[in-house]
Every structure is written in C-alpha cells, then in structure tokens.
PDB file of N, CA and C in Angstrom:
ATOM      1  N   MET J 135       3.887  19.005  25.141  1.00  0.00           N
ATOM      2  CA  MET J 135       3.929  17.703  24.460  1.00  0.00           C
ATOM      3  C   MET J 135       2.549  17.384  23.893  1.00  0.00           C
ATOM      4  N   LYS J 136       2.527  16.882  22.668  1.00  0.00           N
ATOM      5  CA  LYS J 136       1.226  16.487  22.065  1.00  0.00           C
ATOM      6  C   LYS J 136       0.709  15.167  22.621  1.00  0.00           C
ATOM      7  N   LYS J 137      -0.607  15.118  22.738  1.00  0.00           N
ATOM      8  CA  LYS J 137      -1.288  13.915  23.149  1.00  0.00           C
ATOM      9  C   LYS J 137      -1.246  12.859  22.052  1.00  0.00           C
ATOM     10  N   ILE J 138      -0.992  11.648  22.368  1.00  0.00           N
ATOM     11  CA  ILE J 138      -1.077  10.549  21.377  1.00  0.00           C
ATOM     12  C   ILE J 138      -2.549  10.262  21.096  1.00  0.00           C
ATOM     13  N   ARG J 139      -2.835  10.105  19.805  1.00  0.00           N
ATOM     14  CA  ARG J 139      -4.203   9.828  19.386  1.00  0.00           C
ATOM     15  C   ARG J 139      -4.215   8.437  18.723  1.00  0.00           C
ATOM     16  N   ILE J 140      -5.131   7.579  19.117  1.00  0.00           N
ATOM     17  CA  ILE J 140      -5.210   6.257  18.615  1.00  0.00           C
ATOM     18  C   ILE J 140      -6.595   6.023  18.041  1.00  0.00           C
ATOM     19  N   GLY J 141      -6.653   5.483  16.812  1.00  0.00           N
ATOM     20  CA  GLY J 141      -7.912   5.220  16.159  1.00  0.00           C
ATOM     21  C   GLY J 141      -8.179   3.684  16.227  1.00  0.00           C
ATOM     22  N   ALA J 142      -9.435   3.352  15.909  1.00  0.00           N
ATOM     23  CA  ALA J 142      -9.823   1.956  15.944  1.00  0.00           C
ATOM     24  C   ALA J 142     -10.541   1.634  14.662  1.00  0.00           C
ATOM     25  N   TYR J 143     -10.334   0.388  14.166  1.00  0.00           N
ATOM     26  CA  TYR J 143     -10.964  -0.086  12.968  1.00  0.00           C
ATOM     27  C   TYR J 143     -12.273  -0.764  13.438  1.00  0.00           C
ATOM     28  N   MET J 144     -13.384  -0.352  12.773  1.00  0.00           N
ATOM     29  CA  MET J 144     -14.651  -0.997  13.062  1.00  0.00           C
ATOM     30  C   MET J 144     -14.931  -2.010  12.022  1.00  0.00           C
ATOM     31  N   PRO J 145     -15.254  -3.296  12.349  1.00  0.00           N
ATOM     32  CA  PRO J 145     -15.593  -4.285  11.396  1.00  0.00           C
ATOM     33  C   PRO J 145     -16.833  -3.807  10.526  1.00  0.00           C
ATOM     34  N   SER J 146     -16.823  -3.953   9.229  1.00  0.00           N
ATOM     35  CA  SER J 146     -17.891  -3.552   8.386  1.00  0.00           C
ATOM     36  C   SER J 146     -18.264  -4.615   7.380  1.00  0.00           C
ATOM     37  N   ALA J 147     -17.927  -5.839   7.687  1.00  0.00           N
ATOM     38  CA  ALA J 147     -18.150  -6.977   6.777  1.00  0.00           C
ATOM     39  C   ALA J 147     -18.563  -8.237   7.667  1.00  0.00           C
ATOM     40  N   GLY J 148     -19.285  -9.086   6.981  1.00  0.00           N
ATOM     41  CA  GLY J 148     -19.628 -10.360   7.680  1.00  0.00           C
ATOM     42  C   GLY J 148     -20.779 -10.163   8.672  1.00  0.00           C
ATOM     43  N   ASP J 149     -20.879 -11.036   9.619  1.00  0.00           N
ATOM     44  CA  ASP J 149     -21.976 -11.044  10.571  1.00  0.00           C
ATOM     45  C   ASP J 149     -21.725 -10.159  11.753  1.00  0.00           C
ATOM     46  N   PHE J 150     -20.454  -9.802  12.027  1.00  0.00           N
ATOM     47  CA  PHE J 150     -20.112  -9.073  13.246  1.00  0.00           C
ATOM     48  C   PHE J 150     -20.911  -7.733  13.428  1.00  0.00           C
ATOM     49  N   PRO J 151     -20.942  -6.877  12.425  1.00  0.00           N
ATOM     50  CA  PRO J 151     -21.689  -5.592  12.688  1.00  0.00           C
ATOM     51  C   PRO J 151     -23.127  -5.780  12.963  1.00  0.00           C
ATOM     52  N   ALA J 152     -23.825  -6.759  12.333  1.00  0.00           N
ATOM     53  CA  ALA J 152     -25.232  -7.018  12.601  1.00  0.00           C
ATOM     54  C   ALA J 152     -25.409  -7.672  14.017  1.00  0.00           C
ATOM     55  N   GLU J 153     -24.524  -8.517  14.362  1.00  0.00           N
ATOM     56  CA  GLU J 153     -24.678  -9.153  15.663  1.00  0.00           C
ATOM     57  C   GLU J 153     -24.422  -8.291  16.810  1.00  0.00           C
ATOM     58  N   HIS J 154     -23.464  -7.341  16.623  1.00  0.00           N
ATOM     59  CA  HIS J 154     -23.039  -6.532  17.809  1.00  0.00           C
ATOM     60  C   HIS J 154     -23.600  -5.093  17.737  1.00  0.00           C
ATOM     61  N   GLY J 155     -24.057  -4.699  16.602  1.00  0.00           N
ATOM     62  CA  GLY J 155     -24.704  -3.390  16.387  1.00  0.00           C
ATOM     63  C   GLY J 155     -23.688  -2.308  16.256  1.00  0.00           C
ATOM     64  N   VAL J 156     -23.761  -1.585  15.101  1.00  0.00           N
ATOM     65  CA  VAL J 156     -22.859  -0.572  14.745  1.00  0.00           C
ATOM     66  C   VAL J 156     -22.895   0.569  15.810  1.00  0.00           C
ATOM     67  N   PRO J 157     -24.035   1.099  16.195  1.00  0.00           N
ATOM     68  CA  PRO J 157     -24.043   2.176  17.173  1.00  0.00           C
ATOM     69  C   PRO J 157     -23.454   1.766  18.491  1.00  0.00           C
ATOM     70  N   GLU J 158     -23.715   0.463  18.928  1.00  0.00           N
ATOM     71  CA  GLU J 158     -23.144   0.020  20.153  1.00  0.00           C
ATOM     72  C   GLU J 158     -21.630  -0.100  20.070  1.00  0.00           C
ATOM     73  N   MET J 159     -21.067  -0.569  19.030  1.00  0.00           N
ATOM     74  CA  MET J 159     -19.625  -0.691  18.809  1.00  0.00           C
ATOM     75  C   MET J 159     -19.044   0.746  18.876  1.00  0.00           C
ATOM     76  N   ALA J 160     -19.683   1.696  18.134  1.00  0.00           N
ATOM     77  CA  ALA J 160     -19.139   3.017  18.074  1.00  0.00           C
ATOM     78  C   ALA J 160     -19.077   3.723  19.470  1.00  0.00           C
ATOM     79  N   THR J 161     -20.168   3.591  20.199  1.00  0.00           N
ATOM     80  CA  THR J 161     -20.222   4.263  21.544  1.00  0.00           C
ATOM     81  C   THR J 161     -19.211   3.558  22.477  1.00  0.00           C
ATOM     82  N   ARG J 162     -19.059   2.323  22.381  1.00  0.00           N
ATOM     83  CA  ARG J 162     -18.121   1.598  23.279  1.00  0.00           C
ATOM     84  C   ARG J 162     -16.688   2.038  23.004  1.00  0.00           C
ATOM     85  N   LEU J 163     -16.362   2.173  21.676  1.00  0.00           N
ATOM     86  CA  LEU J 163     -15.043   2.581  21.260  1.00  0.00           C
ATOM     87  C   LEU J 163     -14.717   4.034  21.695  1.00  0.00           C
ATOM     88  N   GLU J 164     -15.741   4.902  21.511  1.00  0.00           N
ATOM     89  CA  GLU J 164     -15.554   6.319  21.941  1.00  0.00           C
ATOM     90  C   GLU J 164     -15.349   6.381  23.416  1.00  0.00           C
ATOM     91  N   ARG J 165     -16.134   5.625  24.189  1.00  0.00           N
ATOM     92  CA  ARG J 165     -15.956   5.639  25.619  1.00  0.00           C
ATOM     93  C   ARG J 165     -14.687   5.131  26.130  1.00  0.00           C
ATOM     94  N   ALA J 166     -14.138   4.173  25.282  1.00  0.00           N
ATOM     95  CA  ALA J 166     -12.802   3.592  25.574  1.00  0.00           C
ATOM     96  C   ALA J 166     -11.710   4.537  25.369  1.00  0.00           C
ATOM     97  N   GLY J 167     -11.957   5.637  24.650  1.00  0.00           N
ATOM     98  CA  GLY J 167     -10.947   6.711  24.447  1.00  0.00           C
ATOM     99  C   GLY J 167     -10.307   6.839  23.078  1.00  0.00           C
ATOM    100  N   PHE J 168     -10.825   6.047  22.142  1.00  0.00           N
ATOM    101  CA  PHE J 168     -10.298   6.165  20.789  1.00  0.00           C
ATOM    102  C   PHE J 168     -10.616   7.525  20.160  1.00  0.00           C
ATOM    103  N   SER J 169      -9.661   8.100  19.469  1.00  0.00           N
ATOM    104  CA  SER J 169      -9.936   9.412  18.921  1.00  0.00           C
ATOM    105  C   SER J 169     -10.502   9.405  17.553  1.00  0.00           C
ATOM    106  N   SER J 170     -10.440   8.261  16.786  1.00  0.00           N
ATOM    107  CA  SER J 170     -11.007   8.127  15.510  1.00  0.00           C
ATOM    108  C   SER J 170     -11.522   6.726  15.311  1.00  0.00           C
ATOM    109  N   LEU J 171     -12.532   6.591  14.448  1.00  0.00           N
ATOM    110  CA  LEU J 171     -13.077   5.292  14.072  1.00  0.00           C
ATOM    111  C   LEU J 171     -13.023   5.154  12.486  1.00  0.00           C
ATOM    112  N   TRP J 172     -12.516   3.972  12.070  1.00  0.00           N
ATOM    113  CA  TRP J 172     -12.352   3.733  10.697  1.00  0.00           C
ATOM    114  C   TRP J 172     -13.072   2.561  10.212  1.00  0.00           C
ATOM    115  N   VAL J 173     -13.614   2.578   9.002  1.00  0.00           N
ATOM    116  CA  VAL J 173     -14.227   1.446   8.294  1.00  0.00           C
ATOM    117  C   VAL J 173     -13.754   1.273   6.929  1.00  0.00           C
ATOM    118  N   SER J 174     -13.873   0.108   6.397  1.00  0.00           N
ATOM    119  CA  SER J 174     -13.489  -0.078   4.985  1.00  0.00           C
ATOM    120  C   SER J 174     -14.648  -0.807   4.323  1.00  0.00           C
ATOM    121  N   ASP J 175     -14.599  -0.820   2.943  1.00  0.00           N
ATOM    122  CA  ASP J 175     -15.684  -1.529   2.302  1.00  0.00           C
ATOM    123  C   ASP J 175     -15.166  -2.054   1.004  1.00  0.00           C
ATOM    124  N   HIS J 176     -15.938  -2.905   0.337  1.00  0.00           N
ATOM    125  CA  HIS J 176     -15.652  -3.326  -0.993  1.00  0.00           C
ATOM    126  C   HIS J 176     -17.073  -3.416  -1.682  1.00  0.00           C
ATOM    127  N   VAL J 177     -17.439  -2.443  -2.488  1.00  0.00           N
ATOM    128  CA  VAL J 177     -18.706  -2.395  -3.112  1.00  0.00           C
ATOM    129  C   VAL J 177     -18.705  -3.409  -4.315  1.00  0.00           C
ATOM    130  N   VAL J 178     -17.512  -3.728  -4.716  1.00  0.00           N
ATOM    131  CA  VAL J 178     -17.383  -4.726  -5.847  1.00  0.00           C
ATOM    132  C   VAL J 178     -16.390  -5.792  -5.418  1.00  0.00           C
ATOM    133  N   MET J 179     -16.858  -7.060  -5.483  1.00  0.00           N
ATOM    134  CA  MET J 179     -16.032  -8.155  -5.116  1.00  0.00           C
ATOM    135  C   MET J 179     -16.175  -9.182  -6.192  1.00  0.00           C
ATOM    136  N   PRO J 180     -15.096  -9.712  -6.751  1.00  0.00           N
ATOM    137  CA  PRO J 180     -15.178 -10.810  -7.782  1.00  0.00           C
ATOM    138  C   PRO J 180     -15.747 -12.084  -7.159  1.00  0.00           C
ATOM    139  N   SER J 181     -16.345 -12.856  -7.995  1.00  0.00           N
ATOM    140  CA  SER J 181     -16.875 -14.162  -7.478  1.00  0.00           C
ATOM    141  C   SER J 181     -15.781 -15.166  -7.255  1.00  0.00           C
ATOM    142  N   GLN J 182     -14.618 -14.973  -7.980  1.00  0.00           N
ATOM    143  CA  GLN J 182     -13.442 -15.845  -7.789  1.00  0.00           C
ATOM    144  C   GLN J 182     -12.168 -14.925  -7.875  1.00  0.00           C
ATOM    145  N   ILE J 183     -11.204 -15.290  -7.060  1.00  0.00           N
ATOM    146  CA  ILE J 183      -9.943 -14.551  -7.101  1.00  0.00           C
ATOM    147  C   ILE J 183      -8.908 -15.533  -7.586  1.00  0.00           C
ATOM    148  N   GLN J 184      -8.395 -15.368  -8.778  1.00  0.00           N
ATOM    149  CA  GLN J 184      -7.401 -16.266  -9.379  1.00  0.00           C
ATOM    150  C   GLN J 184      -5.982 -15.726  -9.188  1.00  0.00           C
ATOM    151  N   ALA J 185      -5.777 -14.478  -8.949  1.00  0.00           N
ATOM    152  CA  ALA J 185      -4.415 -13.939  -8.862  1.00  0.00           C
ATOM    153  C   ALA J 185      -3.853 -14.387  -7.571  1.00  0.00           C
ATOM    154  N   ALA J 186      -2.561 -14.458  -7.558  1.00  0.00           N
ATOM    155  CA  ALA J 186      -1.837 -14.865  -6.280  1.00  0.00           C
ATOM    156  C   ALA J 186      -1.942 -13.723  -5.306  1.00  0.00           C
ATOM    157  N   TYR J 187      -2.252 -14.092  -4.053  1.00  0.00           N
ATOM    158  CA  TYR J 187      -2.370 -13.109  -2.976  1.00  0.00           C
ATOM    159  C   TYR J 187      -1.003 -13.187  -2.229  1.00  0.00           C
ATOM    160  N   PRO J 188      -0.178 -12.133  -2.294  1.00  0.00           N
ATOM    161  CA  PRO J 188       1.176 -12.161  -1.803  1.00  0.00           C
ATOM    162  C   PRO J 188       1.343 -12.277  -0.313  1.00  0.00           C
ATOM    163  N   PHE J 189       0.303 -12.079   0.474  1.00  0.00           N
ATOM    164  CA  PHE J 189       0.442 -12.032   1.899  1.00  0.00           C
ATOM    165  C   PHE J 189      -0.022 -13.354   2.586  1.00  0.00           C
ATOM    166  N   ALA J 190      -0.184 -14.394   1.814  1.00  0.00           N
ATOM    167  CA  ALA J 190      -0.554 -15.669   2.408  1.00  0.00           C
ATOM    168  C   ALA J 190       0.512 -16.759   1.839  1.00  0.00           C
ATOM    169  N   LYS J 191       0.823 -17.705   2.766  1.00  0.00           N
ATOM    170  CA  LYS J 191       1.806 -18.675   2.282  1.00  0.00           C
ATOM    171  C   LYS J 191       1.393 -19.478   1.055  1.00  0.00           C
ATOM    172  N   ASP J 192       0.107 -19.842   1.034  1.00  0.00           N
ATOM    173  CA  ASP J 192      -0.392 -20.611  -0.134  1.00  0.00           C
ATOM    174  C   ASP J 192      -0.789 -19.751  -1.282  1.00  0.00           C
ATOM    175  N   LYS J 193      -0.632 -18.475  -1.175  1.00  0.00           N
ATOM    176  CA  LYS J 193      -0.912 -17.491  -2.210  1.00  0.00           C
ATOM    177  C   LYS J 193      -2.421 -17.334  -2.506  1.00  0.00           C
ATOM    178  N   ARG J 194      -3.272 -17.918  -1.663  1.00  0.00           N
ATOM    179  CA  ARG J 194      -4.750 -17.783  -1.836  1.00  0.00           C
ATOM    180  C   ARG J 194      -5.268 -16.644  -1.042  1.00  0.00           C
ATOM    181  N   ALA J 195      -6.266 -16.013  -1.532  1.00  0.00           N
ATOM    182  CA  ALA J 195      -6.952 -14.863  -0.728  1.00  0.00           C
ATOM    183  C   ALA J 195      -7.353 -15.471   0.596  1.00  0.00           C
ATOM    184  N   THR J 196      -7.306 -14.601   1.613  1.00  0.00           N
ATOM    185  CA  THR J 196      -7.646 -15.052   3.015  1.00  0.00           C
ATOM    186  C   THR J 196      -9.108 -14.675   3.392  1.00  0.00           C
ATOM    187  N   TRP J 197      -9.915 -14.186   2.426  1.00  0.00           N
ATOM    188  CA  TRP J 197     -11.267 -13.868   2.700  1.00  0.00           C
ATOM    189  C   TRP J 197     -12.231 -14.568   1.743  1.00  0.00           C
ATOM    190  N   ARG J 198     -13.399 -14.721   2.135  1.00  0.00           N
ATOM    191  CA  ARG J 198     -14.444 -15.354   1.238  1.00  0.00           C
ATOM    192  C   ARG J 198     -14.983 -14.253   0.337  1.00  0.00           C
ATOM    193  N   THR J 199     -15.219 -14.565  -0.931  1.00  0.00           N
ATOM    194  CA  THR J 199     -15.703 -13.667  -1.845  1.00  0.00           C
ATOM    195  C   THR J 199     -17.215 -13.384  -1.698  1.00  0.00           C
ATOM    196  N   ASP J 200     -17.904 -14.163  -0.936  1.00  0.00           N
ATOM    197  CA  ASP J 200     -19.359 -13.983  -0.807  1.00  0.00           C
ATOM    198  C   ASP J 200     -19.587 -13.309   0.606  1.00  0.00           C
ATOM    199  N   THR J 201     -18.661 -12.756   1.288  1.00  0.00           N
ATOM    200  CA  THR J 201     -18.864 -12.062   2.506  1.00  0.00           C
ATOM    201  C   THR J 201     -19.612 -10.790   2.316  1.00  0.00           C
ATOM    202  N   PRO J 202     -20.714 -10.525   2.951  1.00  0.00           N
ATOM    203  CA  PRO J 202     -21.450  -9.232   2.769  1.00  0.00           C
ATOM    204  C   PRO J 202     -20.626  -8.040   3.385  1.00  0.00           C
ATOM    205  N   TRP J 203     -20.486  -7.014   2.564  1.00  0.00           N
ATOM    206  CA  TRP J 203     -19.869  -5.775   3.064  1.00  0.00           C
ATOM    207  C   TRP J 203     -20.928  -4.730   3.148  1.00  0.00           C
ATOM    208  N   TYR J 204     -20.946  -4.068   4.295  1.00  0.00           N
ATOM    209  CA  TYR J 204     -21.826  -2.897   4.525  1.00  0.00           C
ATOM    210  C   TYR J 204     -21.296  -1.657   3.857  1.00  0.00           C
ATOM    211  N   ASP J 205     -22.137  -0.826   3.440  1.00  0.00           N
ATOM    212  CA  ASP J 205     -21.678   0.410   2.770  1.00  0.00           C
ATOM    213  C   ASP J 205     -20.973   1.322   3.822  1.00  0.00           C
ATOM    214  N   ALA J 206     -19.781   1.697   3.584  1.00  0.00           N
ATOM    215  CA  ALA J 206     -18.964   2.483   4.508  1.00  0.00           C
ATOM    216  C   ALA J 206     -19.633   3.813   4.866  1.00  0.00           C
ATOM    217  N   MET J 207     -20.263   4.498   3.905  1.00  0.00           N
ATOM    218  CA  MET J 207     -20.884   5.805   4.184  1.00  0.00           C
ATOM    219  C   MET J 207     -22.056   5.654   5.098  1.00  0.00           C
ATOM    220  N   MET J 208     -22.796   4.550   4.896  1.00  0.00           N
ATOM    221  CA  MET J 208     -24.011   4.317   5.772  1.00  0.00           C
ATOM    222  C   MET J 208     -23.527   3.954   7.144  1.00  0.00           C
ATOM    223  N   ILE J 209     -22.465   3.167   7.320  1.00  0.00           N
ATOM    224  CA  ILE J 209     -21.864   2.827   8.651  1.00  0.00           C
ATOM    225  C   ILE J 209     -21.467   4.156   9.340  1.00  0.00           C
ATOM    226  N   LEU J 210     -20.730   4.985   8.572  1.00  0.00           N
ATOM    227  CA  LEU J 210     -20.217   6.189   9.184  1.00  0.00           C
ATOM    228  C   LEU J 210     -21.357   7.187   9.563  1.00  0.00           C
ATOM    229  N   ALA J 211     -22.449   7.203   8.809  1.00  0.00           N
ATOM    230  CA  ALA J 211     -23.636   7.957   9.074  1.00  0.00           C
ATOM    231  C   ALA J 211     -24.223   7.503  10.442  1.00  0.00           C
ATOM    232  N   MET J 212     -24.299   6.184  10.587  1.00  0.00           N
ATOM    233  CA  MET J 212     -24.912   5.661  11.876  1.00  0.00           C
ATOM    234  C   MET J 212     -23.940   6.056  13.014  1.00  0.00           C
ATOM    235  N   VAL J 213     -22.637   5.937  12.839  1.00  0.00           N
ATOM    236  CA  VAL J 213     -21.699   6.237  13.897  1.00  0.00           C
ATOM    237  C   VAL J 213     -21.753   7.708  14.230  1.00  0.00           C
ATOM    238  N   ALA J 214     -21.932   8.574  13.289  1.00  0.00           N
ATOM    239  CA  ALA J 214     -21.959  10.057  13.505  1.00  0.00           C
ATOM    240  C   ALA J 214     -23.192  10.413  14.356  1.00  0.00           C
ATOM    241  N   THR J 215     -24.251   9.658  14.348  1.00  0.00           N
ATOM    242  CA  THR J 215     -25.428   9.992  15.055  1.00  0.00           C
ATOM    243  C   THR J 215     -25.282   9.633  16.537  1.00  0.00           C
ATOM    244  N   VAL J 216     -24.375   8.736  16.927  1.00  0.00           N
ATOM    245  CA  VAL J 216     -24.278   8.303  18.330  1.00  0.00           C
ATOM    246  C   VAL J 216     -22.942   8.720  18.973  1.00  0.00           C
ATOM    247  N   THR J 217     -22.033   9.349  18.245  1.00  0.00           N
ATOM    248  CA  THR J 217     -20.769   9.781  18.842  1.00  0.00           C
ATOM    249  C   THR J 217     -20.694  11.255  18.895  1.00  0.00           C
ATOM    250  N   LYS J 218     -19.751  11.825  19.733  1.00  0.00           N
ATOM    251  CA  LYS J 218     -19.692  13.245  19.878  1.00  0.00           C
ATOM    252  C   LYS J 218     -18.270  13.786  19.503  1.00  0.00           C
ATOM    253  N   HIS J 219     -17.262  12.965  19.774  1.00  0.00           N
ATOM    254  CA  HIS J 219     -15.900  13.539  19.724  1.00  0.00           C
ATOM    255  C   HIS J 219     -14.943  12.820  18.739  1.00  0.00           C
ATOM    256  N   VAL J 220     -15.261  11.588  18.332  1.00  0.00           N
ATOM    257  CA  VAL J 220     -14.330  10.905  17.473  1.00  0.00           C
ATOM    258  C   VAL J 220     -14.366  11.400  16.037  1.00  0.00           C
ATOM    259  N   GLU J 221     -13.242  11.309  15.392  1.00  0.00           N
ATOM    260  CA  GLU J 221     -13.185  11.630  13.938  1.00  0.00           C
ATOM    261  C   GLU J 221     -13.489  10.351  13.206  1.00  0.00           C
ATOM    262  N   LEU J 222     -14.075  10.469  12.052  1.00  0.00           N
ATOM    263  CA  LEU J 222     -14.442   9.274  11.302  1.00  0.00           C
ATOM    264  C   LEU J 222     -13.704   9.259   9.944  1.00  0.00           C
ATOM    265  N   GLY J 223     -13.408   8.020   9.501  1.00  0.00           N
ATOM    266  CA  GLY J 223     -12.735   7.945   8.228  1.00  0.00           C
ATOM    267  C   GLY J 223     -12.852   6.592   7.613  1.00  0.00           C
ATOM    268  N   THR J 224     -12.527   6.531   6.287  1.00  0.00           N
ATOM    269  CA  THR J 224     -12.486   5.228   5.563  1.00  0.00           C
ATOM    270  C   THR J 224     -11.072   4.740   5.423  1.00  0.00           C
ATOM    271  N   ALA J 225     -10.893   3.490   5.845  1.00  0.00           N
ATOM    272  CA  ALA J 225      -9.518   2.928   5.674  1.00  0.00           C
ATOM    273  C   ALA J 225      -9.283   2.499   4.189  1.00  0.00           C
ATOM    274  N   VAL J 226     -10.337   1.947   3.613  1.00  0.00           N
ATOM    275  CA  VAL J 226     -10.286   1.568   2.192  1.00  0.00           C
ATOM    276  C   VAL J 226     -11.697   1.799   1.650  1.00  0.00           C
ATOM    277  N   LEU J 227     -11.721   2.455   0.551  1.00  0.00           N
ATOM    278  CA  LEU J 227     -13.018   2.653  -0.113  1.00  0.00           C
ATOM    279  C   LEU J 227     -12.863   2.217  -1.569  1.00  0.00           C
ATOM    280  N   VAL J 228     -13.371   1.055  -1.894  1.00  0.00           N
ATOM    281  CA  VAL J 228     -13.155   0.490  -3.208  1.00  0.00           C
ATOM    282  C   VAL J 228     -14.483   0.603  -4.000  1.00  0.00           C
TER     283      VAL J 228
END
C-alpha cells in the first residue's frame, strides 16, 4: 500500500511571512510531516479590479490589491536551504 502524502501551502503575501519567518515556517511544516511545501505569487497585480469575482457573493475580489507578494522563487530558495526531505512547488506563478 502506498503512503499518503500531504502538502502544505505556505503564505507568501502580506505580513505573515515576515512576522513568522519563512525558514521557521518551512522547518516546522517539515517536522510536522508534510511531504511538500507550496507557495504562490503575483508579480503583477492591478491597482483596481473591476471584473466580477465569481467566488464571492458580492462579486468583489476578496483580496487587497496593495498586498505585498514575495517572489515565489526566492521563498522556495530560502525553504530549500533549511529543509531536507520536502518537495517544493508553486501553486500559482503569475
């Protein structure tokens, strides 16, 4: 029987990564037994979103457009230096 593998999404936007530390988050998740760690990013974000967002009742985007996003490749590079066994990936790379 194959072993179930579960991955974790690591926040890569807003204040959370800076407040909690990317290396610390990665080592804790690896110690907790996750087999992979995932990040996403948005290197381009419009200043206003006028299109209807289909996943919200009021059709408005559920995120702020001025939220800072950290570069996914830089986050994964940091994670790679402090982990030994987890696989790394991008959930979304825009």
